[in-house]
Amino acid sequence: MTVPLATHFSLNRCRTAHSKVFAYLFLLEDPDPPPFICIEEPENGLYHKLLEVLAQEFRIHATGKKNAPQIFVTTHQPYFVDALAPKEVWILEKGKDGYSTVRRVSELEDVSNLVAEGLPLGGLWYSDYLDAR
């Protein structure tokens, strides 16, 4: 069945994961994007192999255009982290004093060396290499 372009298209007919990806892509294609975009756990409901593509799209849109937005993503998914470079990942940890500390993963020499050797960053995270404790 061929659908003419002028036909109304409803995201309600799509699966949740497809709707979510469409929403991210529409957000990224905004001709006048906000300066700062926060996305919480983009991995929810998505096939894990799609996370690398999604991370690449975020990277392209955050670095490839004039007035590109900063994109801040929180995740609990090592597959998403695998698609990132150490310089793109920040660790936020709440201290015993109640204050948070922020570190860039690229500042962790052992982690940067292991990634350079070919180990996935998400795997290192789940192996506690990114844990300060």
Coordinates of N, CA and C in Angstrom, one line a residue:
M1 N 0.8 -1.2 0.0 CA 0.0 0.0 0.0 C 0.9 1.2 0.0
T2 N 0.6 2.1 -0.9 CA 1.4 3.4 -1.0 C 0.6 4.5 -0.3
V3 N 1.2 5.2 0.6 CA 0.6 6.3 1.3 C 1.1 7.6 0.8
P4 N 0.2 8.5 0.2 CA 0.6 9.8 -0.3 C 1.2 10.6 0.9
L5 N 2.1 11.5 0.6 CA 2.8 12.3 1.6 C 1.8 13.3 2.3
A6 N 0.7 13.7 1.6 CA -0.2 14.6 2.2 C -1.1 13.9 3.2
T7 N -1.1 12.6 3.3 CA -2.0 11.9 4.2 C -1.5 12.1 5.7
H8 N -2.5 12.2 6.5 CA -2.2 12.4 8.0 C -1.6 11.1 8.5
F9 N -0.5 11.3 9.3 CA 0.1 10.1 9.9 C 0.1 10.3 11.4
S10 N -0.4 9.3 12.1 CA -0.6 9.3 13.5 C 0.4 8.4 14.2
L11 N 1.1 9.0 15.2 CA 2.1 8.2 15.9 C 1.4 7.2 16.8
N12 N 0.1 7.4 17.1 CA -0.7 6.5 17.9 C -0.7 5.1 17.3
R13 N -0.5 5.0 16.0 CA -0.5 3.7 15.3 C 0.8 3.0 15.3
C14 N 1.8 3.7 15.9 CA 3.2 3.1 16.0 C 3.4 2.5 17.3
R15 N 4.3 1.6 17.4 CA 4.7 1.0 18.7 C 5.4 2.2 19.5
T16 N 5.4 2.0 20.8 CA 6.0 3.0 21.7 C 7.5 3.3 21.3
A17 N 8.3 2.3 21.0 CA 9.7 2.5 20.7 C 9.8 3.3 19.4
H18 N 9.0 3.1 18.4 CA 9.0 3.8 17.2 C 8.7 5.3 17.4
S19 N 7.6 5.5 18.2 CA 7.2 6.8 18.6 C 8.3 7.6 19.3
K20 N 9.0 6.9 20.1 CA 10.1 7.5 20.9 C 11.2 7.9 20.0
V21 N 11.6 7.1 19.1 CA 12.7 7.4 18.1 C 12.2 8.6 17.2
F22 N 11.0 8.6 16.7 CA 10.5 9.7 16.0 C 10.6 11.0 16.8
A23 N 10.2 10.9 18.0 CA 10.2 12.1 18.9 C 11.6 12.7 19.0
Y24 N 12.6 11.8 19.2 CA 14.0 12.2 19.3 C 14.5 12.9 18.0
L25 N 14.2 12.2 16.9 CA 14.6 12.8 15.6 C 13.9 14.1 15.3
F26 N 12.7 14.2 15.6 CA 12.0 15.5 15.4 C 12.6 16.6 16.3
L27 N 12.9 16.3 17.5 CA 13.6 17.2 18.5 C 14.9 17.6 17.9
L28 N 15.7 16.7 17.4 CA 17.0 17.0 16.9 C 17.0 17.8 15.6
E29 N 15.9 17.7 14.8 CA 15.8 18.5 13.6 C 15.1 19.8 13.7
D30 N 14.9 20.2 15.0 CA 14.3 21.6 15.2 C 15.2 22.6 14.6
P31 N 14.7 23.5 13.7 CA 15.5 24.5 13.1 C 16.0 25.6 14.1
D32 N 15.3 25.7 15.2 CA 15.7 26.7 16.2 C 15.7 25.9 17.6
P33 N 16.7 25.1 17.8 CA 16.6 24.2 19.0 C 16.9 25.0 20.3
P34 N 16.4 24.5 21.4 CA 16.8 25.1 22.6 C 18.3 24.9 22.9
P35 N 19.0 25.7 23.7 CA 20.4 25.6 23.8 C 20.8 24.3 24.6
F36 N 19.9 23.8 25.4 CA 20.2 22.6 26.3 C 19.1 21.6 26.2
I37 N 19.4 20.4 25.9 CA 18.4 19.3 25.8 C 18.7 18.2 26.8
C38 N 17.8 17.9 27.6 CA 18.0 16.8 28.6 C 17.1 15.6 28.2
I39 N 17.7 14.5 28.2 CA 17.0 13.2 27.8 C 17.3 12.2 28.9
E40 N 16.3 11.7 29.5 CA 16.5 10.7 30.6 C 16.2 9.3 30.0
E41 N 17.2 8.5 30.2 CA 17.1 7.0 29.8 C 16.5 6.8 28.5
P42 N 17.2 7.2 27.4 CA 16.6 7.0 26.1 C 16.5 5.5 25.7
E43 N 17.2 4.6 26.5 CA 17.2 3.2 26.2 C 15.9 2.5 26.5
N44 N 15.1 3.1 27.3 CA 13.8 2.5 27.7 C 12.9 2.1 26.5
G45 N 12.6 0.9 26.4 CA 11.8 0.4 25.3 C 12.4 0.3 23.9
L46 N 13.7 0.5 23.8 CA 14.4 0.4 22.5 C 15.3 -0.8 22.5
Y47 N 15.3 -1.4 21.3 CA 16.2 -2.5 21.0 C 17.7 -2.1 21.2
H48 N 18.5 -2.9 22.0 CA 19.8 -2.4 22.3 C 20.7 -2.1 21.2
K49 N 20.5 -2.7 20.0 CA 21.4 -2.4 18.8 C 21.1 -1.0 18.3
L50 N 19.9 -0.5 18.6 CA 19.5 0.9 18.1 C 20.2 2.0 18.9
L51 N 20.7 1.6 20.1 CA 21.3 2.7 21.0 C 22.5 3.3 20.4
E52 N 23.3 2.5 19.7 CA 24.5 3.1 19.1 C 24.1 4.1 18.0
V53 N 23.1 3.8 17.2 CA 22.6 4.7 16.2 C 22.1 6.0 16.8
L54 N 21.3 5.8 17.9 CA 20.8 7.0 18.6 C 21.9 7.9 19.2
A55 N 22.9 7.2 19.8 CA 24.0 8.0 20.4 C 24.7 8.8 19.3
Q56 N 24.9 8.2 18.1 CA 25.5 8.8 17.0 C 24.7 10.0 16.5
E57 N 23.4 9.9 16.5 CA 22.5 11.0 16.1 C 22.6 12.1 17.1
F58 N 22.6 11.8 18.4 CA 22.8 12.9 19.4 C 24.1 13.6 19.2
R59 N 25.2 12.8 18.9 CA 26.5 13.4 18.7 C 26.5 14.3 17.5
I60 N 26.0 13.9 16.4 CA 26.0 14.7 15.1 C 25.2 16.0 15.4
H61 N 24.1 15.9 16.0 CA 23.3 17.2 16.2 C 23.9 18.1 17.3
A62 N 24.7 17.5 18.2 CA 25.3 18.4 19.3 C 26.6 19.0 18.8
T63 N 27.2 18.5 17.7 CA 28.5 19.0 17.3 C 28.6 19.5 15.9
G64 N 27.6 19.2 15.1 CA 27.7 19.5 13.7 C 27.1 20.7 13.1
K65 N 26.5 21.6 14.0 CA 25.8 22.7 13.4 C 26.1 24.0 14.2
K66 N 26.0 25.1 13.6 CA 26.1 26.4 14.3 C 25.0 26.5 15.3
N67 N 25.2 27.0 16.5 CA 24.2 27.1 17.5 C 23.6 25.7 17.9
A68 N 24.4 24.6 17.8 CA 24.0 23.3 18.2 C 23.7 23.3 19.7
P69 N 22.7 22.5 20.1 CA 22.4 22.4 21.5 C 23.4 21.5 22.2
Q70 N 23.5 21.7 23.5 CA 24.2 20.8 24.3 C 23.2 19.7 24.6
I71 N 23.6 18.4 24.6 CA 22.6 17.3 24.9 C 23.1 16.6 26.1
F72 N 22.3 16.5 27.1 CA 22.6 15.9 28.4 C 21.8 14.6 28.5
V73 N 22.4 13.5 28.5 CA 21.6 12.2 28.6 C 22.0 11.5 29.8
T74 N 21.0 11.0 30.5 CA 21.3 10.1 31.7 C 20.9 8.7 31.2
T75 N 21.6 7.7 31.7 CA 21.4 6.3 31.2 C 21.8 5.3 32.3
H76 N 21.2 4.1 32.2 CA 21.6 3.0 33.0 C 22.0 1.8 32.1
Q77 N 22.2 2.1 30.8 CA 22.4 1.1 29.8 C 23.9 1.1 29.3
P78 N 24.6 0.0 29.6 CA 26.0 0.0 29.1 C 26.1 0.0 27.6
Y79 N 25.1 -0.5 26.9 CA 25.1 -0.5 25.4 C 25.1 0.9 24.9
F80 N 24.4 1.8 25.5 CA 24.4 3.2 25.1 C 25.8 3.8 25.4
V81 N 26.4 3.5 26.6 CA 27.7 4.0 27.0 C 28.8 3.5 26.0
D82 N 28.6 2.3 25.6 CA 29.6 1.7 24.6 C 29.7 2.5 23.4
A83 N 28.7 3.3 23.0 CA 28.7 4.1 21.8 C 29.4 5.4 22.0
L84 N 29.8 5.7 23.2 CA 30.4 7.0 23.5 C 31.9 6.9 23.7
A85 N 32.5 8.0 23.5 CA 34.0 8.1 23.8 C 34.1 8.6 25.3
P86 N 35.3 8.3 25.9 CA 35.5 8.7 27.3 C 35.3 10.3 27.5
K87 N 35.7 11.0 26.5 CA 35.5 12.5 26.6 C 34.1 13.0 26.6
E88 N 33.2 12.1 26.2 CA 31.7 12.4 26.1 C 31.0 12.0 27.3
V89 N 31.6 11.3 28.3 CA 30.9 10.7 29.4 C 31.4 11.4 30.7
W90 N 30.4 11.8 31.5 CA 30.7 12.4 32.8 C 30.1 11.5 33.9
I91 N 30.7 11.4 35.0 CA 30.2 10.7 36.1 C 29.8 11.7 37.2
L92 N 28.5 11.6 37.6 CA 28.0 12.4 38.7 C 27.8 11.5 39.9
E93 N 28.4 11.8 41.0 CA 28.3 11.0 42.2 C 27.9 11.9 43.4
K94 N 27.0 11.4 44.2 CA 26.6 12.1 45.4 C 27.6 11.7 46.5
G95 N 28.2 12.6 47.2 CA 29.2 12.3 48.2 C 28.4 12.1 49.6
K96 N 29.2 11.7 50.6 CA 28.6 11.5 51.9 C 28.1 12.8 52.5
D97 N 28.8 13.9 52.1 CA 28.4 15.2 52.6 C 27.1 15.7 51.9
G98 N 26.6 15.0 51.0 CA 25.3 15.4 50.3 C 25.6 16.2 49.0
Y99 N 26.8 16.6 48.8 CA 27.2 17.3 47.6 C 27.6 16.4 46.5
S100 N 27.3 16.8 45.2 CA 27.7 15.9 44.1 C 29.0 16.4 43.5
T101 N 29.7 15.4 43.0 CA 31.0 15.6 42.3 C 30.8 15.2 40.9
V102 N 31.5 15.9 40.0 CA 31.4 15.6 38.5 C 32.8 15.3 38.0
R103 N 33.0 14.2 37.3 CA 34.3 13.9 36.7 C 34.0 13.4 35.3
R104 N 35.0 13.8 34.4 CA 34.9 13.4 33.0 C 35.7 12.0 33.0
V105 N 35.1 11.1 32.3 CA 35.7 9.7 32.2 C 37.1 9.8 31.6
S106 N 37.3 10.7 30.7 CA 38.6 10.8 30.0 C 39.7 11.2 31.0
E107 N 39.4 11.7 32.2 CA 40.4 12.0 33.2 C 40.8 10.7 33.9
L108 N 40.1 9.6 33.8 CA 40.5 8.4 34.4 C 41.5 7.7 33.4
E109 N 42.8 7.8 33.7 CA 43.8 7.3 32.8 C 43.7 5.8 32.5
D110 N 43.4 5.0 33.5 CA 43.3 3.5 33.3 C 42.1 3.2 32.3
V111 N 41.0 3.9 32.5 CA 39.8 3.7 31.7 C 40.1 4.1 30.2
S112 N 40.7 5.3 30.0 CA 41.1 5.8 28.7 C 42.0 4.8 28.0
N113 N 43.0 4.2 28.7 CA 43.9 3.3 28.2 C 43.2 2.0 27.8
L114 N 42.3 1.5 28.6 CA 41.6 0.3 28.3 C 40.6 0.4 27.1
V115 N 40.0 1.6 27.0 CA 39.2 1.9 25.8 C 40.0 2.0 24.6
A116 N 41.2 2.6 24.7 CA 42.2 2.6 23.5 C 42.6 1.2 23.1
E117 N 42.6 0.3 24.0 CA 43.0 -1.1 23.7 C 41.8 -1.9 23.1
G118 N 40.6 -1.3 23.1 CA 39.4 -1.9 22.5 C 38.4 -2.4 23.4
L119 N 38.5 -2.2 24.7 CA 37.5 -2.6 25.6 C 36.3 -1.6 25.6
P120 N 35.1 -2.1 25.6 CA 33.9 -1.2 25.6 C 33.7 -0.4 26.9
L121 N 33.4 0.8 26.7 CA 33.3 1.7 27.9 C 32.1 1.3 28.8
G122 N 31.0 0.8 28.2 CA 29.9 0.3 29.1 C 30.3 -0.9 29.9
G123 N 31.1 -1.8 29.3 CA 31.6 -2.9 30.0 C 32.5 -2.6 31.2
L124 N 33.3 -1.5 31.0 CA 34.2 -1.1 32.0 C 33.4 -0.4 33.2
W125 N 32.3 0.2 32.8 CA 31.4 0.8 33.8 C 30.8 -0.3 34.6
Y126 N 30.3 -1.3 34.0 CA 29.7 -2.4 34.8 C 30.7 -3.3 35.5
S127 N 32.0 -3.1 35.2 CA 33.0 -3.8 35.9 C 33.6 -2.9 37.0
D128 N 32.9 -1.8 37.3 CA 33.3 -0.8 38.4 C 34.6 0.0 38.1
Y129 N 35.0 0.1 36.9 CA 36.2 0.9 36.6 C 35.8 2.4 36.6
L130 N 34.6 2.7 36.5 CA 34.2 4.1 36.6 C 33.8 4.5 38.0
D131 N 33.8 3.6 38.9 CA 33.3 3.9 40.3 C 34.5 4.4 41.1
A132 N 34.3 5.6 41.7 CA 35.3 6.2 42.5 C 35.6 5.5 43.8
R133 N 34.6 4.8 44.3 CA 34.8 4.2 45.6 C 35.7 3.0 45.6

